[in-house]
Every structure is written in C-alpha cells, then in structure tokens.
Amino acid sequence: MRLFRKGSTPITLVGNDEIYFILQGGSGEGQILDPLTFDRFLTDEADLSAIPETFRHQVNSVMVVPDYWLGNISFPFQSRKRSLVEAFLERKLRADFPEIPEVKDFYEYFFHQAGENETAVYAYFLREPTFFQLYDQLVRSNLHPRRITTPAFLWESQLKERLPDFHKGGNAFVHILSNECFLYFFFEGHFLFSRQITLPEFQEGPSDQIETLTYEINQSLYLFSQKAKAEIDRVYVASFGHVEAGELSEKLGREVEEVPGLEEELTKVSTTIGQPGLLSGLYLPDLSQSQKFLSISHKLIEKEQQWKPVQKVGIAVGFVLLLLLVGEGVLLWQWSRPVGTETTPGGGAKAREAVVALRQYNEALDLFLTESKRPSAGKTIINLARSLPEDVWIKEMVVETEPTPGVALTGTVRAEKPSQFRETLSELLDGLKDHFEGTRSLGLQDIDVDTGNCKAVDGGQSCVIALEFGLP
C-alpha cells in the first residue's frame, strides 16, 4: 500500500485547530505544507500563496476531518425510496440543528435491516460549526473539497478488507502509538464512535502505559454497550511494538487479536504523517479510490455528478448525429451529379456503391432519430407542471432517462377534509394520464402518503406524498 502515488488525490487534513495541505512529490512521497491555524486561515487576509496552483481546481480532492465532527442517527423507515428518505432526513436535521441551516447539505446514509421484517436508515452528517466555516473558506480559495471523510471511515475500509467477520456484532480497534492511542468502535460493520487517548511517556514505565490503556478501553467498552445496546464481540489491536497483544489480553481479561497483515503493510509505507495529535495516528490508504471508503459530499455536488453521464451521452449522440447529417449531405450532393458520369470508366460501380452507402446512412440516421425521441428532462418538467392540481406542490423530482426512463417525485398535498384529499389525488392522476403515456395504469394505491408527516395548515391538512412512474 503506497501512501501517495503519481497523480494521487490532493488531501486537506484538519486536526489540532490547524489545517494541513498534503501534496505529492516527484517520487511519490507525501509533502505536508506548513499548517495554518484556524484563526489565520479563516481571515479575509489569509495568505495562501504557499499552496501551489496544482492543488487548486481539483475535481477529486478529499478533506479529512476529526471523527467527533460527525453526528449519526438511525431510525426505522419502511420505504426504500431515496426521495422520501432524503426529504425526511433533511427535515429532521433542520429541526435538530436550527442554528446550522447548512447541515442539511452534508449527509450520507444507507439502508440496513433492523429486525426480521424491519428496514432502517443509518445516516452520518457533519454538525461541527467550524467545519462549515472552513468549507466556505476553502471554496472561496478554489481549494474546493469534493469529498469529506474521517479517520474512522478510512480505518473502516481497511478493516473490512482484512476481517471477514467485521460486519457481525461489535468490534473495537485499538491503534497504539508511542504516547497516543486511538480507539475506534464499530457495530455491524459501521462506525459508531472513537476516542483519542494520551498515554504516559514511555520513559515513565511501560506499566503506566498499559494501565492507562486498560482503564480507558474498559471505560469505552461501557460507553459502547450504552450506545449500541450490545456488547463488544472482538477487540483488535495495531500497536507497532509498543504493547503486546497478549499483555493487553491479560489486562482486559478477554482475547485481543492483531489485525492480519496490517502492521507489516503499514510499516512498508515510505512516508507517514508524523504530526502531533490526530495526524500522528493517521496512515492514509489510497484516497483516489472513492468507492473504498465512506465519504460525504455537498448535495449539489452529488447531483452534479449524477447528471454528468447524461450530459456526456447527450453530447455524444448530438455529435454523431451531426456527422451523419453531414455525411448524408455529401452523399446526396454526389448522387445529384449528372447521370452521364456513369459512362466514365468505373462510374456505374461507384454509383452503386454510393446507393449502398446512402442506404446505410439512412438506416443509421433513422436509428439515431428514434433514440432522440427519448423523453427529455425539460419536456417532462413542463408536462408535470401542466398536470398538477392547484393544491399540489412539488418539493423534489428526479428524472431518469436511462437505463429505465422514469420519474420519481415528492410533494405536498393540502386539503380541508379527507374526501377533498382523495379528489385532489385523483385530479393529479388524471393530469398525469393526459400528459404521460406511462401513467395510464396508475391508481391511488401507487401514491405513497406519509401519514406520519401531516401537519395543520390554514384550517386543513398538508401531507407529504411520493410517486414513481415510467416514461416511454
């Protein structure tokens, strides 16, 4: 595992009230620029001239923030529709953190089984006010981080690769350095919380270190049982020779295992991050592979990334169609030349070849014209607006053009009484059937109503609804 490779990802690290920028050297080693304190970086006069221009305008840059800047939440949710989950989650974050309106833009979530027949959602979100100040300053300085992650997420990806039972039950990972220790706790393969422990200097006696470590781990195990309502099943350690796993097992009264191959691989890393505090315990994996670790992005950036493939396909189809039209124009021009040219040597054969080529171009053109008739996002939005009754408002809509064209939307419906609510939904379905062929078979049973999210509005009730339907 190499810490930095040629063309690797620019990294912004946050720790100890300082911000670090890591660049890659010519031979692949990591170069850490002189850190900037938060007070110095967040001023309008911050001097960023020491940061090379190559670090700026990067589309894959990563920001690593402390674990405690994260919050997490888990709640039962039977529907797996992203529009419903995200609408619910954003409302809850706004309600829980009214003083930080930006919190709704920085979260990530996944579904998991909470019981035999119960689906739940587990979400992480950024809640530290300092983060939002740093993020805004980075954006203004063209050091825009595309993905935000934490040391715990990076370790989670490493442990999943090495521990086959990591997704089962509770796991603790103890990362020991000379005078610091980082404790990470995971439940069912997902990060729960972490702690950073300062150990006595080794010169004061190794027994003092092991005693302090044992006490802190026991305290953390108790905290884990309170948070997860379960006990730790396995304890793993990476001590790099500072503490023996057997000695720690004896002190804790339970088995402590070394992570297979972890220490051997990390000691081969040519460059490590030897700064104090958080950074001293952080060996970065290859951050250019975003699929390996969990990260959080601004929701606008996520949507931008989702639309990029559609834009690229549209440009490619338009370009090929233009080439076909130009080619057909050239062939038509050649075909329109005087018939007498066929009397020249080889003229008849060339004419036949032109006819065959023209037929092939016409067939290809017909194919692309058929593809161009696929539903467009703009036309879909206009038709949807025409379909809406007066008391229905759209909150969010996702239009998929491939591989299966369709629309997923969430909105609110206002009505003074249940019968009016049903009539409004029927009007919505009638409007959709008039403007979208794919909705002919839709009925009231196809509309999901979030009855737990209805509220009184102007003498009536306003409820959240969700609907999905296909496009031809």
Short mmCIF file of C-alpha atoms in Angstrom, two decimals:
data_model
loop_
_atom_site.label_atom_id
_atom_site.label_comp_id
_atom_site.label_asym_id
_atom_site.label_seq_id
_atom_site.Cartn_x
_atom_site.Cartn_y
_atom_site.Cartn_z
CA MET A 1 0.00 0.00 0.00
CA ARG A 2 1.55 3.32 -1.09
CA LEU A 3 0.54 6.46 0.74
CA PHE A 4 0.92 8.69 -2.29
CA ARG A 5 1.13 7.72 -5.92
CA LYS A 6 1.74 9.68 -9.05
CA GLY A 7 -1.41 11.61 -9.89
CA SER A 8 -2.88 10.89 -6.47
CA THR A 9 -5.60 12.85 -4.75
CA PRO A 10 -4.85 16.23 -3.11
CA ILE A 11 -5.66 15.96 0.59
CA THR A 12 -6.72 18.55 3.14
CA LEU A 13 -6.31 17.40 6.76
CA VAL A 14 -7.87 19.05 9.79
CA GLY A 15 -6.64 18.50 13.33
CA ASN A 16 -5.42 20.26 16.48
CA ASP A 17 -7.08 23.55 15.43
CA GLU A 18 -4.90 23.55 12.32
CA ILE A 19 -5.41 22.77 8.66
CA TYR A 20 -2.79 20.91 6.61
CA PHE A 21 -2.41 20.58 2.85
CA ILE A 22 -0.68 17.45 1.56
CA LEU A 23 0.93 17.41 -1.86
CA GLN A 24 2.65 14.66 -3.79
CA GLY A 25 6.37 14.86 -4.52
CA GLY A 26 8.05 13.81 -7.75
CA SER A 27 8.98 10.36 -6.45
CA GLY A 28 5.59 9.71 -4.88
CA GLU A 29 6.29 10.76 -1.28
CA GLY A 30 3.86 12.96 0.60
CA GLN A 31 4.79 16.57 1.28
CA ILE A 32 2.97 18.34 4.11
CA LEU A 33 2.89 22.12 3.79
CA ASP A 34 3.30 24.29 6.86
CA PRO A 35 -0.03 24.19 8.73
CA LEU A 36 -2.34 27.17 9.05
CA THR A 37 -4.22 27.78 12.30
CA PHE A 38 -7.97 28.15 12.05
CA ASP A 39 -7.76 31.78 13.17
CA ARG A 40 -5.23 32.53 10.47
CA PHE A 41 -6.95 30.56 7.70
CA LEU A 42 -10.45 31.93 8.34
CA THR A 43 -9.48 35.58 7.97
CA ASP A 44 -10.17 37.51 4.79
CA GLU A 45 -6.47 38.32 4.57
CA ALA A 46 -5.30 34.69 4.81
CA ASP A 47 -2.05 34.21 2.87
CA LEU A 48 -2.44 31.11 0.70
CA SER A 49 0.46 31.84 -1.64
CA ALA A 50 2.41 28.86 -0.25
CA ILE A 51 -0.19 26.46 -1.67
CA PRO A 52 0.82 25.57 -5.27
CA GLU A 53 -1.63 26.22 -8.08
CA THR A 54 -1.64 22.49 -8.87
CA PHE A 55 -3.55 21.93 -5.64
CA ARG A 56 -6.41 24.13 -6.78
CA HIS A 57 -9.36 23.34 -9.05
CA GLN A 58 -9.05 19.59 -8.36
CA VAL A 59 -12.19 17.55 -9.03
CA ASN A 60 -11.27 14.66 -6.75
CA SER A 61 -9.83 16.42 -3.69
CA VAL A 62 -10.52 14.94 -0.26
CA MET A 63 -10.87 16.59 3.13
CA VAL A 64 -10.24 14.54 6.29
CA VAL A 65 -11.87 15.92 9.44
CA PRO A 66 -11.93 14.63 13.05
CA ASP A 67 -14.39 11.88 13.85
CA TYR A 68 -16.17 13.92 16.52
CA TRP A 69 -17.26 16.43 13.89
CA LEU A 70 -19.71 13.75 12.72
CA GLY A 71 -23.15 13.01 14.07
CA ASN A 72 -25.14 9.87 13.37
CA ILE A 73 -28.75 8.86 13.55
CA SER A 74 -30.69 5.64 12.98
CA PHE A 75 -34.43 5.35 12.52
CA PRO A 76 -36.92 2.79 11.13
CA PHE A 77 -38.15 3.58 7.62
CA GLN A 78 -40.12 1.04 5.63
CA SER A 79 -39.83 2.72 2.23
CA ARG A 80 -36.54 2.47 0.32
CA LYS A 81 -37.34 5.40 -1.97
CA ARG A 82 -34.49 7.89 -1.87
CA SER A 83 -36.77 10.89 -2.35
CA LEU A 84 -38.81 10.04 0.75
CA VAL A 85 -35.80 9.24 2.90
CA GLU A 86 -33.90 12.37 1.94
CA ALA A 87 -36.92 14.62 2.46
CA PHE A 88 -37.47 13.13 5.93
CA LEU A 89 -33.79 13.30 6.86
CA GLU A 90 -33.38 16.91 5.78
CA ARG A 91 -36.44 17.97 7.75
CA LYS A 92 -35.12 16.23 10.85
CA LEU A 93 -31.65 17.77 10.52
CA ARG A 94 -33.14 21.24 10.12
CA ALA A 95 -35.30 20.69 13.20
CA ASP A 96 -32.45 19.29 15.33
CA PHE A 97 -29.90 21.95 14.28
CA PRO A 98 -31.85 25.15 13.60
CA GLU A 99 -28.73 27.22 14.25
CA ILE A 100 -26.82 25.42 11.44
CA PRO A 101 -29.01 25.52 8.30
CA GLU A 102 -26.16 24.11 6.16
CA VAL A 103 -26.30 20.76 8.00
CA LYS A 104 -28.97 19.51 5.56
CA ASP A 105 -26.46 19.72 2.69
CA PHE A 106 -23.81 17.41 4.19
CA TYR A 107 -25.03 13.91 4.99
CA GLU A 108 -24.81 10.34 3.74
CA TYR A 109 -27.00 7.35 4.57
CA PHE A 110 -27.59 3.68 3.87
CA PHE A 111 -30.35 1.13 4.47
CA HIS A 112 -29.95 -1.81 6.82
CA GLN A 113 -32.11 -4.50 8.40
CA ALA A 114 -33.10 -3.50 11.94
CA GLY A 115 -35.14 -6.66 12.50
CA GLU A 116 -36.54 -9.66 10.72
CA ASN A 117 -39.02 -7.62 8.68
CA GLU A 118 -37.98 -4.08 9.51
CA THR A 119 -35.92 -1.73 7.35
CA ALA A 120 -33.99 1.12 8.94
CA VAL A 121 -31.87 4.01 7.78
CA TYR A 122 -28.48 4.86 9.25
CA ALA A 123 -27.17 8.35 8.46
CA TYR A 124 -23.98 10.31 9.11
CA PHE A 125 -23.91 14.10 8.95
CA LEU A 126 -21.47 16.92 9.66
CA ARG A 127 -22.51 19.02 12.64
CA GLU A 128 -19.40 20.93 13.77
CA PRO A 129 -19.88 24.70 13.14
CA THR A 130 -16.16 25.11 12.46
CA PHE A 131 -16.43 22.73 9.51
CA PHE A 132 -18.87 24.96 7.67
CA GLN A 133 -16.61 27.98 8.16
CA LEU A 134 -13.61 26.04 6.85
CA TYR A 135 -15.57 24.66 3.92
CA ASP A 136 -16.78 28.10 2.83
CA GLN A 137 -13.25 29.48 3.03
CA LEU A 138 -11.87 26.55 1.01
CA VAL A 139 -14.48 27.15 -1.68
CA ARG A 140 -13.66 30.85 -1.83
CA SER A 141 -9.95 29.95 -2.13
CA ASN A 142 -10.51 27.48 -5.03
CA LEU A 143 -9.46 24.60 -2.76
CA HIS A 144 -12.87 23.05 -3.05
CA PRO A 145 -13.04 19.62 -1.31
CA ARG A 146 -15.26 17.24 -3.27
CA ARG A 147 -15.44 14.52 -0.60
CA ILE A 148 -15.23 14.77 3.19
CA THR A 149 -14.21 11.75 5.24
CA THR A 150 -12.76 10.92 8.68
CA PRO A 151 -10.02 8.63 10.05
CA ALA A 152 -12.69 6.22 11.28
CA PHE A 153 -14.14 5.83 7.77
CA LEU A 154 -10.64 5.18 6.39
CA TRP A 155 -9.93 2.55 9.04
CA GLU A 156 -13.36 1.00 8.46
CA SER A 157 -12.48 0.36 4.81
CA GLN A 158 -9.12 -1.17 5.81
CA LEU A 159 -10.64 -3.46 8.45
CA LYS A 160 -13.42 -4.66 6.15
CA GLU A 161 -10.79 -5.90 3.71
CA ARG A 162 -8.89 -7.86 6.37
CA LEU A 163 -11.56 -9.13 8.79
CA PRO A 164 -14.18 -11.50 7.33
CA ASP A 165 -16.49 -11.16 10.39
CA PHE A 166 -16.17 -7.40 10.68
CA HIS A 167 -19.83 -6.90 9.70
CA LYS A 168 -21.04 -9.05 12.61
CA GLY A 169 -21.69 -7.65 16.07
CA GLY A 170 -19.45 -5.16 17.84
CA ASN A 171 -15.76 -4.60 17.06
CA ALA A 172 -13.15 -2.44 18.76
CA PHE A 173 -9.92 -1.39 17.07
CA VAL A 174 -7.03 -0.12 19.21
CA HIS A 175 -4.35 1.82 17.34
CA ILE A 176 -1.36 2.48 19.65
CA LEU A 177 1.47 4.93 19.03
CA SER A 178 4.34 5.95 21.31
CA ASN A 179 2.33 8.22 23.58
CA GLU A 180 -1.09 8.25 21.95
CA CYS A 181 -3.84 5.75 21.33
CA PHE A 182 -6.84 5.92 19.05
CA LEU A 183 -9.87 3.77 19.91
CA TYR A 184 -12.42 3.05 17.17
CA PHE A 185 -15.72 1.26 17.78
CA PHE A 186 -17.88 -0.30 15.10
CA PHE A 187 -21.24 -2.06 15.23
CA GLU A 188 -22.36 -4.43 12.45
CA GLY A 189 -19.51 -3.12 10.29
CA HIS A 190 -20.29 0.57 10.68
CA PHE A 191 -18.55 3.29 12.67
CA LEU A 192 -20.18 4.20 15.98
CA PHE A 193 -17.70 6.45 17.83
CA SER A 194 -13.98 6.95 18.52
CA ARG A 195 -11.70 8.28 21.25
CA GLN A 196 -8.19 9.72 21.36
CA ILE A 197 -6.15 8.86 24.48
CA THR A 198 -2.91 10.45 25.61
CA LEU A 199 -0.62 7.87 27.21
CA PRO A 200 2.17 8.48 29.76
CA GLU A 201 5.65 8.88 28.32
CA PHE A 202 7.31 5.51 27.78
CA GLN A 203 10.22 6.61 29.97
CA GLU A 204 7.89 6.72 32.94
CA GLY A 205 7.46 2.96 32.63
CA PRO A 206 5.61 0.70 30.21
CA SER A 207 3.38 -0.47 33.06
CA ASP A 208 1.92 3.03 33.37
CA GLN A 209 1.01 2.98 29.70
CA ILE A 210 -0.69 -0.41 29.83
CA GLU A 211 -2.60 0.52 32.99
CA THR A 212 -3.84 3.77 31.46
CA LEU A 213 -4.74 1.98 28.24
CA THR A 214 -6.63 -0.78 30.06
CA TYR A 215 -8.64 1.73 32.08
CA GLU A 216 -9.59 3.80 29.02
CA ILE A 217 -10.57 0.77 26.97
CA ASN A 218 -12.81 -0.55 29.76
CA GLN A 219 -14.48 2.86 30.02
CA SER A 220 -15.04 2.88 26.28
CA LEU A 221 -16.46 -0.65 26.29
CA TYR A 222 -19.04 0.52 28.80
CA LEU A 223 -19.89 3.52 26.60
CA PHE A 224 -20.25 1.21 23.60
CA SER A 225 -22.75 -1.01 25.46
CA GLN A 226 -24.85 2.07 26.23
CA LYS A 227 -24.85 3.34 22.64
CA ALA A 228 -25.29 0.04 20.78
CA LYS A 229 -27.36 -1.82 23.42
CA ALA A 230 -24.96 -4.70 22.84
CA GLU A 231 -21.53 -5.89 23.94
CA ILE A 232 -18.22 -5.87 22.09
CA ASP A 233 -17.57 -9.24 20.43
CA ARG A 234 -13.97 -8.75 19.28
CA VAL A 235 -11.07 -6.45 20.13
CA TYR A 236 -8.30 -5.88 17.56
CA VAL A 237 -5.02 -4.02 18.02
CA ALA A 238 -2.25 -2.47 15.94
CA SER A 239 0.48 -1.45 18.39
CA PHE A 240 3.65 -1.42 16.25
CA GLY A 241 5.62 -2.97 19.10
CA HIS A 242 4.54 -0.56 21.83
CA VAL A 243 2.21 -3.06 23.55
CA GLU A 244 1.97 -6.82 23.08
CA ALA A 245 -1.47 -8.18 22.19
CA GLY A 246 -1.03 -10.95 24.77
CA GLU A 247 -0.27 -8.48 27.54
CA LEU A 248 -3.30 -6.39 26.66
CA SER A 249 -5.46 -9.54 26.58
CA GLU A 250 -4.32 -10.44 30.08
CA LYS A 251 -5.10 -6.96 31.43
CA LEU A 252 -8.52 -6.75 29.80
CA GLY A 253 -9.48 -10.30 30.67
CA ARG A 254 -10.55 -11.01 27.11
CA GLU A 255 -8.89 -12.01 23.84
CA VAL A 256 -7.22 -9.27 21.85
CA GLU A 257 -6.22 -10.08 18.27
CA GLU A 258 -3.81 -8.40 15.89
CA VAL A 259 -5.25 -7.35 12.53
CA PRO A 260 -3.77 -9.80 9.99
CA GLY A 261 -1.06 -8.21 7.86
CA LEU A 262 -1.89 -4.65 8.87
CA GLU A 263 1.28 -3.71 10.75
CA GLU A 264 3.54 -5.39 8.20
CA GLU A 265 1.94 -3.45 5.37
CA LEU A 266 1.83 -0.08 7.09
CA THR A 267 5.49 -0.27 8.15
CA LYS A 268 6.40 -0.53 4.45
CA VAL A 269 4.84 2.85 3.70
CA SER A 270 7.67 5.14 2.63
CA THR A 271 6.11 8.29 4.02
CA THR A 272 3.94 8.60 7.10
CA ILE A 273 2.30 11.61 8.66
CA GLY A 274 4.29 12.40 11.76
CA GLN A 275 2.45 15.43 13.07
CA PRO A 276 1.07 15.60 16.62
CA GLY A 277 -2.46 14.81 17.69
CA LEU A 278 -4.89 13.38 15.19
CA LEU A 279 -2.42 13.25 12.30
CA SER A 280 0.11 11.11 14.15
CA GLY A 281 -2.38 8.26 14.21
CA LEU A 282 -3.38 8.51 10.58
CA TYR A 283 -1.93 6.31 7.82
CA LEU A 284 -3.89 7.19 4.71
CA PRO A 285 -4.97 4.49 2.25
CA ASP A 286 -5.22 5.25 -1.43
CA LEU A 287 -7.74 8.11 -1.33
CA SER A 288 -8.08 8.19 -5.10
CA GLN A 289 -10.45 5.20 -4.91
CA SER A 290 -13.56 6.86 -3.50
CA GLN A 291 -15.57 3.63 -3.61
CA LYS A 292 -13.33 2.08 -0.94
CA PHE A 293 -14.34 4.36 1.92
CA LEU A 294 -17.39 6.26 3.07
CA SER A 295 -17.41 9.99 2.41
CA ILE A 296 -19.84 12.90 2.46
CA SER A 297 -20.27 15.44 -0.34
CA HIS A 298 -22.30 18.59 -0.68
CA LYS A 299 -25.69 17.63 -2.12
CA LEU A 300 -25.28 19.99 -5.08
CA ILE A 301 -22.01 18.26 -5.98
CA GLU A 302 -23.73 14.85 -5.76
CA LYS A 303 -26.47 15.97 -8.14
CA GLU A 304 -23.88 17.46 -10.48
CA GLN A 305 -22.06 14.11 -10.60
CA GLN A 306 -25.33 12.26 -11.25
CA TRP A 307 -26.13 14.45 -14.27
CA LYS A 308 -22.67 14.26 -15.84
CA PRO A 309 -23.21 10.86 -17.55
CA VAL A 310 -26.50 12.10 -19.04
CA GLN A 311 -24.83 15.25 -20.34
CA LYS A 312 -21.95 13.28 -21.86
CA VAL A 313 -24.32 10.87 -23.62
CA GLY A 314 -26.36 13.77 -24.97
CA ILE A 315 -23.27 15.50 -26.36
CA ALA A 316 -22.00 12.26 -27.91
CA VAL A 317 -25.36 11.48 -29.55
CA GLY A 318 -25.62 15.03 -30.88
CA PHE A 319 -22.09 14.91 -32.31
CA VAL A 320 -22.64 11.55 -34.05
CA LEU A 321 -25.98 12.74 -35.41
CA LEU A 322 -24.28 15.85 -36.82
CA LEU A 323 -21.66 13.68 -38.53
CA LEU A 324 -24.37 11.51 -40.06
CA LEU A 325 -26.25 14.54 -41.38
CA VAL A 326 -23.05 15.96 -42.88
CA GLY A 327 -22.23 12.58 -44.42
CA GLU A 328 -25.69 12.24 -45.88
CA GLY A 329 -25.45 15.74 -47.32
CA VAL A 330 -22.18 14.88 -49.04
CA LEU A 331 -23.62 11.67 -50.47
CA LEU A 332 -26.75 13.45 -51.71
CA TRP A 333 -24.54 16.03 -53.39
CA GLN A 334 -22.54 13.30 -55.09
CA TRP A 335 -25.72 11.45 -56.08
CA SER A 336 -27.14 14.60 -57.65
CA ARG A 337 -24.25 14.89 -60.11
CA PRO A 338 -25.11 14.37 -63.85
CA VAL A 339 -26.06 10.83 -64.83
CA GLY A 340 -23.50 10.91 -67.63
CA THR A 341 -20.76 10.29 -65.12
CA GLU A 342 -21.83 6.62 -65.06
CA THR A 343 -20.46 6.31 -68.60
CA THR A 344 -16.98 7.03 -67.40
CA PRO A 345 -14.77 4.04 -66.53
CA GLY A 346 -15.93 2.66 -63.22
CA GLY A 347 -18.76 5.20 -62.99
CA GLY A 348 -21.55 2.58 -62.66
CA ALA A 349 -19.80 0.73 -59.83
CA LYS A 350 -19.20 3.99 -57.96
CA ALA A 351 -22.84 4.92 -58.31
CA ARG A 352 -23.96 1.57 -56.90
CA GLU A 353 -21.52 1.97 -54.01
CA ALA A 354 -22.98 5.41 -53.34
CA VAL A 355 -26.51 3.98 -53.26
CA VAL A 356 -25.50 1.29 -50.78
CA ALA A 357 -23.65 3.80 -48.58
CA LEU A 358 -26.61 6.18 -48.70
CA ARG A 359 -28.96 3.39 -47.62
CA GLN A 360 -26.67 2.54 -44.70
CA TYR A 361 -26.50 6.16 -43.61
CA ASN A 362 -30.28 6.46 -43.81
CA GLU A 363 -30.71 3.38 -41.61
CA ALA A 364 -28.24 4.76 -39.06
CA LEU A 365 -29.96 8.14 -39.17
CA ASP A 366 -33.35 6.51 -38.52
CA LEU A 367 -31.85 4.72 -35.52
CA PHE A 368 -30.49 7.93 -34.02
CA LEU A 369 -33.72 9.80 -34.72
CA THR A 370 -35.53 7.07 -32.80
CA GLU A 371 -33.10 7.48 -29.90
CA SER A 372 -33.60 11.25 -30.00
CA LYS A 373 -37.29 10.72 -29.29
CA ARG A 374 -36.47 9.54 -25.78
CA PRO A 375 -38.08 11.74 -23.11
CA SER A 376 -36.22 14.93 -22.29
CA ALA A 377 -35.95 16.29 -18.77
CA GLY A 378 -37.17 19.75 -19.84
CA LYS A 379 -40.30 18.47 -21.56
CA THR A 380 -41.02 16.15 -18.64
CA ILE A 381 -40.86 19.04 -16.16
CA ILE A 382 -43.20 21.17 -18.32
CA ASN A 383 -45.74 18.34 -18.68
CA LEU A 384 -45.60 17.65 -14.97
CA ALA A 385 -46.33 21.31 -14.20
CA ARG A 386 -49.36 21.14 -16.51
CA SER A 387 -50.60 18.05 -14.67
CA LEU A 388 -50.59 19.49 -11.15
CA PRO A 389 -53.85 20.45 -9.45
CA GLU A 390 -54.00 23.72 -7.53
CA ASP A 391 -53.40 22.15 -4.11
CA VAL A 392 -50.38 20.02 -5.04
CA TRP A 393 -46.80 21.33 -4.78
CA ILE A 394 -43.69 19.50 -5.94
CA LYS A 395 -40.76 19.50 -3.49
CA GLU A 396 -38.33 17.33 -5.43
CA MET A 397 -38.29 15.47 -8.74
CA VAL A 398 -35.74 13.07 -10.22
CA VAL A 399 -35.95 12.31 -13.97
CA GLU A 400 -34.11 9.20 -15.17
CA THR A 401 -33.55 8.92 -18.91
CA GLU A 402 -31.64 5.63 -18.84
CA PRO A 403 -31.46 2.72 -18.49
CA THR A 404 -35.13 2.72 -17.48
CA PRO A 405 -36.73 6.13 -18.13
CA GLY A 406 -38.92 7.24 -15.27
CA VAL A 407 -39.85 9.98 -12.83
CA ALA A 408 -39.69 9.93 -9.02
CA LEU A 409 -41.20 12.87 -7.21
CA THR A 410 -42.15 14.04 -3.74
CA GLY A 411 -44.56 16.81 -2.95
CA THR A 412 -47.22 18.07 -0.58
CA VAL A 413 -50.99 17.96 -0.88
CA ARG A 414 -53.24 20.34 1.03
CA ALA A 415 -56.89 19.56 1.75
CA GLU A 416 -59.53 20.64 4.24
CA LYS A 417 -61.05 17.16 4.64
CA PRO A 418 -60.25 13.54 3.68
CA SER A 419 -62.70 13.47 0.75
CA GLN A 420 -61.08 16.57 -0.75
CA PHE A 421 -57.64 14.98 -0.27
CA ARG A 422 -58.76 11.93 -2.27
CA GLU A 423 -60.29 14.12 -5.00
CA THR A 424 -57.05 16.12 -5.32
CA LEU A 425 -55.01 12.93 -5.73
CA SER A 426 -57.47 11.73 -8.40
CA GLU A 427 -57.08 15.05 -10.24
CA LEU A 428 -53.31 14.60 -10.11
CA LEU A 429 -53.56 11.12 -11.63
CA ASP A 430 -55.92 12.37 -14.36
CA GLY A 431 -53.50 15.16 -15.22
CA LEU A 432 -50.58 12.75 -15.41
CA LYS A 433 -52.53 10.36 -17.61
CA ASP A 434 -53.28 13.22 -20.03
CA HIS A 435 -49.61 14.18 -20.39
CA PHE A 436 -47.66 10.93 -19.81
CA GLU A 437 -48.42 7.67 -21.60
CA GLY A 438 -46.60 5.67 -18.93
CA THR A 439 -49.14 6.65 -16.26
CA ARG A 440 -52.26 5.13 -17.82
CA SER A 441 -52.30 2.26 -15.32
CA LEU A 442 -51.60 4.34 -12.20
CA GLY A 443 -54.11 4.35 -9.37
CA LEU A 444 -54.44 5.85 -5.90
CA GLN A 445 -52.66 2.80 -4.48
CA ASP A 446 -49.50 3.82 -6.35
CA ILE A 447 -49.17 7.09 -4.41
CA ASP A 448 -47.29 6.79 -1.09
CA VAL A 449 -48.69 9.11 1.56
CA ASP A 450 -46.51 9.84 4.57
CA THR A 451 -49.33 9.97 7.11
CA GLY A 452 -46.88 10.48 9.93
CA ASN A 453 -45.74 13.74 8.36
CA CYS A 454 -49.06 15.59 8.03
CA LYS A 455 -49.47 18.98 9.64
CA ALA A 456 -52.21 21.56 10.07
CA VAL A 457 -52.09 24.39 7.51
CA ASP A 458 -54.74 27.15 7.09
CA GLY A 459 -57.61 25.14 8.52
CA GLY A 460 -56.70 21.98 6.64
CA GLN A 461 -54.02 19.30 6.48
CA SER A 462 -50.83 19.21 4.42
CA CYS A 463 -49.28 15.76 3.81
CA VAL A 464 -46.16 14.60 2.02
CA ILE A 465 -46.65 12.23 -0.94
CA ALA A 466 -44.31 10.31 -3.22
CA LEU A 467 -44.91 8.80 -6.64
CA GLU A 468 -42.88 7.00 -9.29
CA PHE A 469 -43.88 6.20 -12.87
CA GLY A 470 -42.18 5.16 -16.06
CA LEU A 471 -41.64 7.11 -19.24
CA PRO A 472 -41.99 5.64 -22.76
#
